[in-house]
C-alpha atoms as a printed R data frame, in Angstrom:
    type eleno elety resid chain resno       x       y       z
1   ATOM     1    CA   MET     A     1  13.083  -6.217 -18.485
2   ATOM     2    CA   LYS     A     2  11.470  -5.082 -16.043
3   ATOM     3    CA   THR     A     3  11.953  -5.649 -12.277
4   ATOM     4    CA   ALA     A     4  10.057  -4.711  -8.956
5   ATOM     5    CA   ASN     A     5  11.299  -4.007  -5.342
6   ATOM     6    CA   LEU     A     6   8.790  -3.887  -2.349
7   ATOM     7    CA   ALA     A     7   9.973  -2.509   1.273
8   ATOM     8    CA   LEU     A     8   7.325  -4.283   3.116
9   ATOM     9    CA   ARG     A     9   6.622  -5.502   6.644
10  ATOM    10    CA   PRO     A    10   8.384  -8.374   8.623
11  ATOM    11    CA   ALA     A    11   6.997 -12.048   8.242
12  ATOM    12    CA   ILE     A    12   8.549 -15.560   9.320
13  ATOM    13    CA   LEU     A    13   7.285 -18.126   7.556
14  ATOM    14    CA   LEU     A    14   4.831 -19.877   4.869
15  ATOM    15    CA   SER     A    15   4.147 -22.759   2.687
16  ATOM    16    CA   LEU     A    16   1.862 -23.458   0.170
17  ATOM    17    CA   VAL     A    17  -0.038 -26.074   1.588
18  ATOM    18    CA   ALA     A    18  -0.483 -29.423   0.255
19  ATOM    19    CA   GLY     A    19  -3.976 -30.430  -0.290
20  ATOM    20    CA   LEU     A    20  -4.774 -26.749  -0.680
21  ATOM    21    CA   THR     A    21  -7.753 -26.987  -3.319
22  ATOM    22    CA   VAL     A    22  -6.474 -25.195  -6.630
23  ATOM    23    CA   SER     A    23  -7.234 -26.141  -9.833
24  ATOM    24    CA   VAL     A    24  -4.989 -29.286 -11.375
25  ATOM    25    CA   GLY     A    25  -2.861 -27.594 -14.388
26  ATOM    26    CA   LEU     A    26  -1.313 -25.382 -11.041
27  ATOM    27    CA   LEU     A    27   0.688 -28.545  -9.886
28  ATOM    28    CA   ALA     A    28   0.791 -31.011 -13.062
29  ATOM    29    CA   PRO     A    29   4.185 -30.036 -15.334
30  ATOM    30    CA   PRO     A    30   2.877 -28.079 -18.255
31  ATOM    31    CA   SER     A    31   1.739 -29.605 -21.449
32  ATOM    32    CA   THR     A    32   4.051 -27.173 -23.427
33  ATOM    33    CA   LEU     A    33   7.286 -25.333 -22.621
34  ATOM    34    CA   ALA     A    34   6.922 -21.953 -20.969
35  ATOM    35    CA   GLN     A    35   7.271 -18.735 -22.563
36  ATOM    36    CA   GLU     A    36   8.096 -15.231 -21.479
37  ATOM    37    CA   GLY     A    37   5.776 -12.931 -22.827
38  ATOM    38    CA   PRO     A    38   4.371  -9.188 -22.231
39  ATOM    39    CA   ALA     A    39   3.282  -8.856 -18.707
40  ATOM    40    CA   GLN     A    40   1.064  -6.530 -19.313
41  ATOM    41    CA   THR     A    41  -1.891  -8.778 -21.357
42  ATOM    42    CA   VAL     A    42  -2.911 -12.093 -20.799
43  ATOM    43    CA   GLY     A    43  -3.270 -14.919 -22.485
44  ATOM    44    CA   SER     A    44  -5.972 -15.506 -25.007
45  ATOM    45    CA   GLY     A    45  -9.420 -16.873 -23.170
46  ATOM    46    CA   SER     A    46  -7.557 -16.050 -19.925
47  ATOM    47    CA   ASN     A    47  -9.572 -14.296 -16.488
48  ATOM    48    CA   ILE     A    48  -6.960 -14.184 -14.365
49  ATOM    49    CA   PRO     A    49  -6.708  -9.866 -13.848
50  ATOM    50    CA   LEU     A    50  -2.679  -9.796 -14.120
51  ATOM    51    CA   ALA     A    51  -1.698  -5.525 -13.142
52  ATOM    52    CA   THR     A    52  -1.326  -3.466 -15.833
53  ATOM    53    CA   ASP     A    53   2.143  -2.865 -14.582
54  ATOM    54    CA   ALA     A    54   3.244  -6.244 -13.563
55  ATOM    55    CA   PRO     A    55   6.745  -6.770 -13.556
56  ATOM    56    CA   ASP     A    56   8.516  -9.909 -16.032
57  ATOM    57    CA   GLN     A    57  10.530 -11.070 -13.066
58  ATOM    58    CA   TYR     A    58  10.408  -9.920  -8.893
59  ATOM    59    CA   VAL     A    59  13.448 -10.223  -6.703
60  ATOM    60    CA   VAL     A    60  12.025 -11.599  -3.052
61  ATOM    61    CA   LYS     A    61  12.780  -9.420  -0.701
62  ATOM    62    CA   THR     A    62  12.933 -10.006   3.299
63  ATOM    63    CA   GLY     A    63   9.886  -8.237   4.692
64  ATOM    64    CA   ASP     A    64   7.777  -9.183   1.854
65  ATOM    65    CA   THR     A    65   4.320 -11.186   2.583
66  ATOM    66    CA   LEU     A    66   2.656 -13.449  -0.245
67  ATOM    67    CA   TRP     A    67   0.138 -11.037  -0.227
68  ATOM    68    CA   ASP     A    68   2.348  -7.970  -1.552
69  ATOM    69    CA   ILE     A    69   4.027 -10.175  -3.973
70  ATOM    70    CA   SER     A    70   0.765 -10.832  -4.709
71  ATOM    71    CA   LYS     A    71   0.110  -7.152  -5.525
72  ATOM    72    CA   VAL     A    72   2.985  -6.620  -7.595
73  ATOM    73    CA   PHE     A    73   1.515  -9.342 -10.124
74  ATOM    74    CA   LEU     A    74  -2.156  -9.480  -9.662
75  ATOM    75    CA   ARG     A    75  -4.842  -6.714  -9.651
76  ATOM    76    CA   GLU     A    76  -6.728  -9.038  -7.045
77  ATOM    77    CA   PRO     A    77  -4.486 -11.175  -5.340
78  ATOM    78    CA   TRP     A    78  -6.636 -13.581  -4.520
79  ATOM    79    CA   TYR     A    79  -6.044 -14.862  -7.872
80  ATOM    80    CA   TRP     A    80  -2.359 -16.348  -6.767
81  ATOM    81    CA   PRO     A    81  -3.765 -20.018  -6.832
82  ATOM    82    CA   GLU     A    82  -4.115 -19.492 -10.454
83  ATOM    83    CA   ILE     A    83  -1.077 -18.242 -11.397
84  ATOM    84    CA   TRP     A    84   1.123 -19.970  -9.323
85  ATOM    85    CA   TYR     A    85   3.005 -22.428 -10.986
86  ATOM    86    CA   VAL     A    86   5.035 -25.057  -8.956
87  ATOM    87    CA   ASN     A    87   8.466 -25.735 -10.671
88  ATOM    88    CA   PRO     A    88   8.819 -29.880 -10.181
89  ATOM    89    CA   GLN     A    89  12.838 -29.671 -10.569
90  ATOM    90    CA   ILE     A    90  13.939 -27.857  -7.048
91  ATOM    91    CA   ALA     A    91  13.511 -28.664  -3.609
92  ATOM    92    CA   ASN     A    92  10.629 -27.829  -1.283
93  ATOM    93    CA   PRO     A    93   8.853 -25.869  -4.071
94  ATOM    94    CA   HIS     A    94   6.246 -24.419  -2.615
95  ATOM    95    CA   LEU     A    95   8.356 -22.203  -0.303
96  ATOM    96    CA   ILE     A    96   9.319 -18.874  -1.091
97  ATOM    97    CA   TYR     A    97  12.415 -17.336   0.184
98  ATOM    98    CA   PRO     A    98  14.296 -14.162   0.266
99  ATOM    99    CA   GLY     A    99  16.697 -13.688  -2.695
100 ATOM   100    CA   ASP     A   100  14.564 -16.144  -5.251
101 ATOM   101    CA   VAL     A   101  13.702 -14.458  -8.536
102 ATOM   102    CA   LEU     A   102  10.037 -14.782  -9.634
103 ATOM   103    CA   LYS     A   103   9.115 -14.836 -13.556
104 ATOM   104    CA   LEU     A   104   6.266 -14.119 -14.889
105 ATOM   105    CA   VAL     A   105   5.498 -16.908 -17.871
106 ATOM   106    CA   TYR     A   106   3.042 -18.114 -20.308
107 ATOM   107    CA   VAL     A   107   1.908 -21.812 -20.349
108 ATOM   108    CA   ASP     A   108  -0.417 -22.656 -23.375
109 ATOM   109    CA   GLY     A   109  -1.050 -18.617 -23.705
110 ATOM   110    CA   GLN     A   110  -2.302 -18.462 -19.686
111 ATOM   111    CA   PRO     A   111   0.066 -16.516 -17.144
112 ATOM   112    CA   ARG     A   112   2.086 -18.401 -14.641
113 ATOM   113    CA   LEU     A   113   4.539 -17.825 -11.961
114 ATOM   114    CA   THR     A   114   7.246 -19.875 -11.727
115 ATOM   115    CA   VAL     A   115  10.881 -19.413  -9.363
116 ATOM   116    CA   ALA     A   116  13.277 -18.870 -12.066
117 ATOM   117    CA   GLN     A   117  16.312 -18.549  -9.104
118 ATOM   118    CA   ARG     A   118  16.519 -19.865  -6.098
119 ATOM   119    CA   GLY     A   119  18.513 -16.958  -3.751
120 ATOM   120    CA   GLY     A   120  20.461 -16.636  -7.573
121 ATOM   121    CA   GLU     A   121  21.332 -19.931  -8.488
122 ATOM   122    CA   THR     A   122  19.106 -20.769 -12.287
123 ATOM   123    CA   VAL     A   123  16.594 -23.094 -11.870
124 ATOM   124    CA   GLU     A   124  16.019 -25.237 -14.991
125 ATOM   125    CA   GLY     A   125  13.713 -23.580 -17.575
126 ATOM   126    CA   GLY     A   126  15.066 -20.614 -16.670
127 ATOM   127    CA   ARG     A   127  17.896 -18.706 -18.302
128 ATOM   128    CA   GLY     A   128  21.413 -20.400 -18.575
129 ATOM   129    CA   GLY     A   129  19.895 -23.588 -17.928
130 ATOM   130    CA   LYS     A   130  21.183 -24.916 -14.952
131 ATOM   131    CA   ARG     A   131  19.820 -27.404 -13.090
132 ATOM   132    CA   LEU     A   132  19.260 -27.992  -9.381
133 ATOM   133    CA   SER     A   133  19.234 -30.896  -8.130
134 ATOM   134    CA   PRO     A   134  17.030 -31.837  -5.100
135 ATOM   135    CA   GLU     A   135  18.429 -30.920  -2.109
136 ATOM   136    CA   VAL     A   136  18.053 -29.605   1.564
137 ATOM   137    CA   ARG     A   137  17.840 -26.113   1.804
138 ATOM   138    CA   ARG     A   138  19.867 -24.261   4.559
139 ATOM   139    CA   GLU     A   139  17.536 -21.518   4.979
140 ATOM   140    CA   PRO     A   140  15.449 -22.287   7.669
141 ATOM   141    CA   LEU     A   141  11.780 -21.813   6.852
142 ATOM   142    CA   SER     A   142  11.670 -18.730   9.287
143 ATOM   143    CA   GLN     A   143  13.149 -17.249   6.981
144 ATOM   144    CA   ALA     A   144  10.162 -18.487   4.565
145 ATOM   145    CA   VAL     A   145   7.996 -15.882   3.349
146 ATOM   146    CA   THR     A   146   4.276 -15.401   4.696
147 ATOM   147    CA   ALA     A   147   0.818 -15.171   3.623
148 ATOM   148    CA   ILE     A   148   0.465 -12.337   6.106
149 ATOM   149    CA   PRO     A   149   2.268 -10.053   8.164
150 ATOM   150    CA   TYR     A   150   2.676 -13.154  11.293
151 ATOM   151    CA   ASP     A   151   3.783 -10.486  14.161
152 ATOM   152    CA   VAL     A   152   0.461  -8.938  13.986
153 ATOM   153    CA   VAL     A   153  -1.505 -12.176  14.291
154 ATOM   154    CA   ALA     A   154   0.892 -13.326  16.584
155 ATOM   155    CA   SER     A   155   0.397 -10.383  18.310
156 ATOM   156    CA   PHE     A   156  -3.181 -10.531  18.560
157 ATOM   157    CA   MET     A   157  -3.650 -14.436  19.861
158 ATOM   158    CA   GLY     A   158  -1.265 -13.697  22.318
159 ATOM   159    CA   ARG     A   159  -3.593 -10.945  23.751
160 ATOM   160    CA   PRO     A   160  -6.976 -11.818  22.215
161 ATOM   161    CA   THR     A   161  -9.444  -9.197  22.267
162 ATOM   162    CA   LEU     A   162 -12.238 -11.359  20.914
163 ATOM   163    CA   LEU     A   163 -12.816 -14.640  22.850
164 ATOM   164    CA   THR     A   164 -14.834 -17.957  21.680
165 ATOM   165    CA   LYS     A   165 -17.353 -19.266  23.708
166 ATOM   166    CA   ASP     A   166 -14.878 -22.521  24.249
167 ATOM   167    CA   GLN     A   167 -12.042 -19.948  25.091
168 ATOM   168    CA   VAL     A   168 -14.263 -18.399  27.416
169 ATOM   169    CA   LYS     A   169 -15.338 -21.907  29.175
170 ATOM   170    CA   THR     A   170 -11.549 -23.562  29.181
171 ATOM   171    CA   ALA     A   171  -8.816 -21.298  29.551
172 ATOM   172    CA   PRO     A   172  -6.609 -20.887  32.337
173 ATOM   173    CA   TYR     A   173  -7.685 -18.276  34.666
174 ATOM   174    CA   ILE     A   174  -6.904 -16.296  37.742
175 ATOM   175    CA   VAL     A   175  -8.011 -18.146  40.751
176 ATOM   176    CA   ALA     A   176  -6.551 -15.579  43.811
177 ATOM   177    CA   LEU     A   177  -5.077 -12.911  44.223
178 ATOM   178    CA   ARG     A   178  -1.604 -12.987  46.719
179 ATOM   179    CA   ASP     A   179  -2.462 -11.674  50.395
180 ATOM   180    CA   SER     A   180  -6.411 -12.001  49.797
181 ATOM   181    CA   ARG     A   181  -6.626  -8.922  47.392
182 ATOM   182    CA   VAL     A   182  -9.653  -8.298  45.669
183 ATOM   183    CA   ILE     A   183  -8.080  -6.559  42.916
184 ATOM   184    CA   GLY     A   184  -4.618  -6.777  41.592
185 ATOM   185    CA   ALA     A   185  -2.350  -4.219  39.408
186 ATOM   186    CA   MET     A   186   1.437  -3.806  38.359
187 ATOM   187    CA   GLY     A   187   4.076  -5.533  41.092
188 ATOM   188    CA   ASN     A   188   1.166  -7.673  42.389
189 ATOM   189    CA   GLU     A   189   1.430 -11.656  42.340
190 ATOM   190    CA   VAL     A   190  -1.416 -14.127  41.013
191 ATOM   191    CA   TYR     A   191  -2.387 -17.213  41.038
192 ATOM   192    CA   ALA     A   192  -3.428 -19.160  38.249
193 ATOM   193    CA   ARG     A   193  -5.041 -22.830  37.278
194 ATOM   194    CA   GLY     A   194  -4.220 -24.579  34.369
195 ATOM   195    CA   ILE     A   195  -0.916 -23.702  33.259
196 ATOM   196    CA   GLU     A   196   1.201 -25.703  35.697
197 ATOM   197    CA   GLU     A   197   3.281 -27.108  33.212
198 ATOM   198    CA   ALA     A   198   4.448 -23.568  32.469
199 ATOM   199    CA   ALA     A   199   8.423 -23.046  32.968
200 ATOM   200    CA   PRO     A   200   9.336 -20.422  34.806
201 ATOM   201    CA   ASP     A   201  10.130 -17.091  33.324
202 ATOM   202    CA   THR     A   202   7.454 -17.920  30.442
203 ATOM   203    CA   ARG     A   203   5.428 -14.655  29.984
204 ATOM   204    CA   TYR     A   204   1.218 -14.913  30.324
205 ATOM   205    CA   SER     A   205  -1.049 -12.570  29.347
206 ATOM   206    CA   VAL     A   206  -4.267 -11.744  31.411
207 ATOM   207    CA   VAL     A   207  -7.721 -10.736  29.360
208 ATOM   208    CA   HIS     A   208 -11.132  -9.707  31.357
209 ATOM   209    CA   VAL     A   209 -14.260 -11.422  29.971
210 ATOM   210    CA   GLY     A   210 -16.183  -8.478  28.487
211 ATOM   211    CA   GLU     A   211 -19.865  -8.544  26.702
212 ATOM   212    CA   GLN     A   212 -21.375 -10.849  24.935
213 ATOM   213    CA   LEU     A   213 -20.364 -10.940  20.782
214 ATOM   214    CA   ARG     A   214 -24.266 -11.974  19.196
215 ATOM   215    CA   ASP     A   215 -24.878 -13.015  15.980
216 ATOM   216    CA   PRO     A   216 -27.084 -10.102  14.190
217 ATOM   217    CA   ASP     A   217 -28.629 -12.443  12.057
218 ATOM   218    CA   ASN     A   218 -30.122 -15.186  14.480
219 ATOM   219    CA   ASN     A   219 -29.004 -13.852  18.030
220 ATOM   220    CA   ASP     A   220 -27.115 -16.713  19.077
221 ATOM   221    CA   LEU     A   221 -24.001 -16.445  21.431
222 ATOM   222    CA   LEU     A   222 -21.191 -16.993  19.428
223 ATOM   223    CA   GLY     A   223 -18.316 -15.303  22.149
224 ATOM   224    CA   TYR     A   224 -17.229 -12.419  24.403
225 ATOM   225    CA   SER     A   225 -15.303  -9.310  23.730
226 ATOM   226    CA   GLY     A   226 -11.705  -9.622  25.579
227 ATOM   227    CA   LEU     A   227 -10.500  -6.562  27.723
228 ATOM   228    CA   TYR     A   228  -6.212  -6.893  27.872
229 ATOM   229    CA   VAL     A   229  -5.781  -6.810  31.821
230 ATOM   230    CA   GLY     A   230  -1.656  -7.072  31.765
231 ATOM   231    CA   SER     A   231   1.074  -9.728  31.853
232 ATOM   232    CA   GLY     A   232   3.789 -10.991  33.666
233 ATOM   233    CA   PRO     A   233   6.155 -13.863  33.974
234 ATOM   234    CA   VAL     A   234   5.521 -17.456  36.102
235 ATOM   235    CA   VAL     A   235   7.319 -17.092  39.000
236 ATOM   236    CA   THR     A   236   6.135 -20.317  40.974
237 ATOM   237    CA   GLN     A   237   5.309 -23.669  39.353
238 ATOM   238    CA   GLY     A   238   2.506 -25.548  40.205
239 ATOM   239    CA   ASP     A   239  -1.204 -25.959  40.109
240 ATOM   240    CA   PRO     A   240  -1.891 -23.036  40.816
241 ATOM   241    CA   ALA     A   241   0.748 -21.779  39.583
242 ATOM   242    CA   LYS     A   242   2.242 -17.986  40.718
243 ATOM   243    CA   ILE     A   243   2.101 -14.835  37.785
244 ATOM   244    CA   LEU     A   244   3.737 -11.462  39.385
245 ATOM   245    CA   MET     A   245   2.404  -8.945  37.099
246 ATOM   246    CA   THR     A   246   4.893  -6.551  35.705
247 ATOM   247    CA   ASP     A   247   2.640  -4.547  33.730
248 ATOM   248    CA   SER     A   248  -1.087  -3.669  33.857
249 ATOM   249    CA   THR     A   249  -3.900  -1.375  32.146
250 ATOM   250    CA   ARG     A   250  -6.755  -2.343  34.060
251 ATOM   251    CA   GLU     A   251  -7.620  -4.144  37.659
252 ATOM   252    CA   VAL     A   252  -6.888  -7.366  37.484
253 ATOM   253    CA   LEU     A   253  -9.623  -9.353  38.883
254 ATOM   254    CA   GLN     A   254 -10.392 -13.410  40.027
255 ATOM   255    CA   GLY     A   255 -11.882 -15.400  37.345
256 ATOM   256    CA   ASP     A   256 -10.162 -13.086  34.551
257 ATOM   257    CA   LYS     A   257  -8.106 -15.632  31.537
258 ATOM   258    CA   VAL     A   258  -4.688 -16.318  30.884
259 ATOM   259    CA   PHE     A   259  -3.139 -16.947  28.138
260 ATOM   260    CA   PRO     A   260   0.603 -17.590  26.799
261 ATOM   261    CA   GLU     A   261   2.353 -14.259  25.335
262 ATOM   262    CA   SER     A   262   4.173 -16.097  22.942
263 ATOM   263    CA   VAL     A   263   2.052 -18.048  20.429
264 ATOM   264    CA   ASP     A   264   3.004 -20.640  17.904
265 ATOM   265    CA   VAL     A   265   0.666 -19.419  14.817
266 ATOM   266    CA   ASN     A   266  -0.014 -21.372  11.754
267 ATOM   267    CA   VAL     A   267   0.316 -19.216   8.644
268 ATOM   268    CA   ASP     A   268   0.413 -21.965   6.276
269 ATOM   269    CA   PHE     A   269  -1.962 -20.904   3.746
270 ATOM   270    CA   VAL     A   270  -2.471 -18.718   0.485
271 ATOM   271    CA   PRO     A   271  -5.300 -15.807  -0.318
272 ATOM   272    CA   HIS     A   272  -7.985 -17.382  -2.191
273 ATOM   273    CA   ALA     A   273 -11.484 -16.818  -2.872
274 ATOM   274    CA   PRO     A   274 -14.058 -19.003  -1.075
275 ATOM   275    CA   ALA     A   275 -15.840 -22.060  -3.275
276 ATOM   276    CA   SER     A   276 -18.998 -21.274  -2.001
277 ATOM   277    CA   ASP     A   277 -21.307 -18.088  -1.734
278 ATOM   278    CA   ILE     A   278 -20.392 -16.128   1.871
279 ATOM   279    CA   ASP     A   279 -22.460 -13.661   2.997
280 ATOM   280    CA   ALA     A   280 -20.782 -12.611   6.789
281 ATOM   281    CA   GLY     A   281 -21.448 -10.073   9.078
282 ATOM   282    CA   ILE     A   282 -18.821  -8.259  11.063
283 ATOM   283    CA   ILE     A   283 -20.006  -8.598  14.568
284 ATOM   284    CA   ALA     A   284 -16.653  -7.032  16.170
285 ATOM   285    CA   VAL     A   285 -13.683  -5.166  15.753
286 ATOM   286    CA   ARG     A   286 -10.795  -4.901  18.104
287 ATOM   287    CA   SER     A   287 -11.094  -2.430  20.861
288 ATOM   288    CA   HIS     A   288 -14.774  -1.956  19.175
289 ATOM   289    CA   THR     A   289 -13.054   0.892  16.702
290 ATOM   290    CA   VAL     A   290 -13.311   1.525  13.060
291 ATOM   291    CA   MET     A   291 -10.820  -0.455  11.630
292 ATOM   292    CA   GLY     A   292  -8.031  -0.211   8.978
293 ATOM   293    CA   GLN     A   293  -5.122  -2.393   7.307
294 ATOM   294    CA   TYR     A   294  -3.440  -4.913   9.961
295 ATOM   295    CA   GLN     A   295  -6.350  -4.862  12.305
296 ATOM   296    CA   VAL     A   296  -8.405  -7.609  13.444
297 ATOM   297    CA   VAL     A   297 -12.491  -8.152  13.034
298 ATOM   298    CA   ALA     A   298 -14.466 -11.260  13.799
299 ATOM   299    CA   LEU     A   299 -17.361 -12.568  11.047
300 ATOM   300    CA   ASN     A   300 -20.464 -14.547  12.437
301 ATOM   301    CA   ARG     A   301 -19.590 -17.518   9.702
302 ATOM   302    CA   GLY     A   302 -16.565 -20.187  10.617
303 ATOM   303    CA   SER     A   303 -15.770 -23.543   8.876
304 ATOM   304    CA   SER     A   304 -19.066 -24.676   8.953
305 ATOM   305    CA   ALA     A   305 -20.259 -22.307   6.588
306 ATOM   306    CA   GLY     A   306 -17.212 -23.022   4.115
307 ATOM   307    CA   LEU     A   307 -14.474 -20.523   5.609
308 ATOM   308    CA   GLU     A   308 -10.823 -21.547   6.380
309 ATOM   309    CA   PRO     A   309  -7.771 -19.644   6.815
310 ATOM   310    CA   GLY     A   310  -6.470 -18.095   3.491
311 ATOM   311    CA   HIS     A   311 -10.059 -16.912   2.107
312 ATOM   312    CA   ILE     A   312 -10.627 -13.372   0.831
313 ATOM   313    CA   LEU     A   313 -13.692 -11.658   1.794
314 ATOM   314    CA   ALA     A   314 -14.871  -8.069   0.699
315 ATOM   315    CA   VAL     A   315 -16.515  -6.056   3.226
316 ATOM   316    CA   PHE     A   316 -19.356  -3.945   2.190
317 ATOM   317    CA   GLN     A   317 -20.752  -0.770   4.049
318 ATOM   318    CA   ARG     A   318 -24.645  -1.162   3.899
319 ATOM   319    CA   GLY     A   319 -26.568   1.794   1.612
320 ATOM   320    CA   GLY     A   320 -28.417   4.029   3.430
321 ATOM   321    CA   VAL     A   321 -31.898   5.053   3.024
322 ATOM   322    CA   VAL     A   322 -32.846   8.086   1.734
323 ATOM   323    CA   ARG     A   323 -36.083  10.091   0.609
324 ATOM   324    CA   ASP     A   324 -36.931  10.968  -3.068
325 ATOM   325    CA   THR     A   325 -38.289  14.565  -3.194
326 ATOM   326    CA   PHE     A   326 -36.839  15.671  -6.749
327 ATOM   327    CA   LYS     A   327 -38.513  13.098  -8.881
328 ATOM   328    CA   GLU     A   328 -40.208  16.039 -10.673
329 ATOM   329    CA   GLY     A   329 -36.927  17.899 -10.851
330 ATOM   330    CA   GLY     A   330 -37.781  18.928  -7.787
331 ATOM   331    CA   LEU     A   331 -40.574  21.138  -8.522
332 ATOM   332    CA   ALA     A   332 -43.174  18.767  -6.305
333 ATOM   333    CA   ALA     A   333 -40.808  19.584  -2.811
334 ATOM   334    CA   ASN     A   334 -41.105  23.269  -3.782
335 ATOM   335    CA   ARG     A   335 -44.837  23.398  -4.007
336 ATOM   336    CA   LYS     A   336 -45.559  20.970  -0.859
337 ATOM   337    CA   GLY     A   337 -43.171  23.411   1.145
338 ATOM   338    CA   ARG     A   338 -40.729  22.787   4.013
339 ATOM   339    CA   GLY     A   339 -42.290  19.178   5.153
340 ATOM   340    CA   ALA     A   340 -41.915  17.679   1.865
341 ATOM   341    CA   SER     A   341 -38.584  15.680   3.099
342 ATOM   342    CA   LEU     A   342 -40.997  13.705   5.213
343 ATOM   343    CA   PHE     A   343 -43.329  12.608   2.233
344 ATOM   344    CA   GLY     A   344 -40.640  11.631  -0.859
345 ATOM   345    CA   ASN     A   345 -40.653   7.890  -1.695
346 ATOM   346    CA   LYS     A   346 -37.525   6.099   0.572
347 ATOM   347    CA   VAL     A   347 -35.001   5.046  -1.736
348 ATOM   348    CA   GLN     A   348 -32.399   2.663  -0.914
349 ATOM   349    CA   LEU     A   349 -28.739   3.445  -1.538
350 ATOM   350    CA   PRO     A   350 -26.930   0.656  -2.935
351 ATOM   351    CA   ASP     A   351 -24.366  -0.986  -0.312
352 ATOM   352    CA   GLU     A   352 -20.407   0.233  -0.950
353 ATOM   353    CA   ARG     A   353 -17.201  -1.851  -0.802
354 ATOM   354    CA   THR     A   354 -15.062  -0.650   2.062
355 ATOM   355    CA   GLY     A   355 -11.885  -2.873   2.090
356 ATOM   356    CA   VAL     A   356 -11.019  -6.367   2.042
357 ATOM   357    CA   VAL     A   357 -10.203  -9.008   4.694
358 ATOM   358    CA   MET     A   358  -8.868 -12.491   4.996
359 ATOM   359    CA   VAL     A   359  -9.809 -15.316   7.346
360 ATOM   360    CA   PHE     A   360  -6.722 -16.943   9.215
361 ATOM   361    CA   LYS     A   361  -8.376 -18.591  12.331
362 ATOM   362    CA   ALA     A   362 -11.750 -20.300  11.925
363 ATOM   363    CA   PHE     A   363 -13.737 -22.096  14.261
364 ATOM   364    CA   ASP     A   364 -17.265 -23.383  13.795
365 ATOM   365    CA   ASN     A   365 -19.554 -20.777  13.882
366 ATOM   366    CA   MET     A   366 -17.211 -17.502  13.973
367 ATOM   367    CA   SER     A   367 -13.587 -16.267  12.566
368 ATOM   368    CA   TYR     A   368 -11.034 -14.139  12.598
369 ATOM   369    CA   ALA     A   369 -10.183 -12.172   9.372
370 ATOM   370    CA   LEU     A   370  -7.248  -9.635   8.926
371 ATOM   371    CA   VAL     A   371  -8.372  -6.062   7.240
372 ATOM   372    CA   MET     A   372  -5.794  -6.462   4.343
373 ATOM   373    CA   GLU     A   373  -6.758  -3.448   2.702
374 ATOM   374    CA   SER     A   374  -9.517  -0.677   3.475
375 ATOM   375    CA   THR     A   375 -10.821   2.922   1.702
376 ATOM   376    CA   HIS     A   376 -13.234   3.306   4.277
377 ATOM   377    CA   GLU     A   377 -13.688   2.968   7.863
378 ATOM   378    CA   ILE     A   378 -14.994  -0.611   8.899
379 ATOM   379    CA   ARG     A   379 -17.688  -0.778  11.289
380 ATOM   380    CA   GLN     A   380 -19.253  -3.658  13.178
381 ATOM   381    CA   GLY     A   381 -22.310  -4.578  11.119
382 ATOM   382    CA   ASP     A   382 -20.763  -4.405   7.681
383 ATOM   383    CA   ARG     A   383 -21.011  -7.260   5.399
384 ATOM   384    CA   ALA     A   384 -18.239  -9.521   4.238
385 ATOM   385    CA   LYS     A   385 -18.997 -11.945   0.890
386 ATOM   386    CA   ASN     A   386 -17.129 -13.190  -2.097
387 ATOM   387    CA   PRO     A   387 -14.525 -10.940  -3.474
């Protein structure tokens, strides 16, 4: 029997959320006994794209993410909700932990993934036939597998470089600098309003509000870029509270926004395709650079367009426009001379797929998404659509 191993990025928490829209057959017990089958083939009539080298089983490792595990079994990881079978014989069947054995089986000719063993204990239906009684799992939730790397998203939320209009309007802010300074830097003390409940030594990031982020489709203001200034601990509670800047990358100014450096981020979701058609534009990239894997982008669509955490979108680079001077095999171009390229018919080249992003935070009219895969540079102005 084939097995597969991964050495992947660290992660903290995942549960397949109750209420997630998936097919009824995914959550209900199978109508027939699950049978093992060759991992390379799919049951008759199935449209679930298994990976060509999908193993019969896989042992979950510390540091695995759900996205990476999905790629072990699927060519397109967002089909995970279609293949995951919740085993009703075990406690907390939605959670996946290091040490669990995932087995690829077939139910009514359709491929399904189920937990065959929990940390080395055989689940009913797996080889050995030992049944696990419902019980409280000793491992903390922090050891469960996450959909995406928790530390990457938490770092972004603690030092946001993309700010919504609401964040700019309501976030705590620097009201003054000690000794009537106009600008501050590392070693200076600053006063912040809106964090009076913060405990001493709680660290905060200071972020400067940068240029506007506008919807390229209608020019509506969606948010602002955020420029990381520095960070430091609270040294005196109150309103305002006093923060000692222990590091800085640029000057601290009155009005700069303040965010907790340590942020609890909800990654309680699974990768899945949107149910409705999505056509979003990438309105910003972190630090306004080209993007690669595990970088954050902002989209000009949010919950009002049907986006939610876990949604997978394919990124497309707009095709360019060229002039066709070779319609007659290049003969016409030769006759017209050196200026022929100015008179050829314009041809629109097709859009090219350059990557895949996963939404992890959706606001009304914009979203944050994490780049999961990229074959080419992802830039501001690219489109994000259903995969």
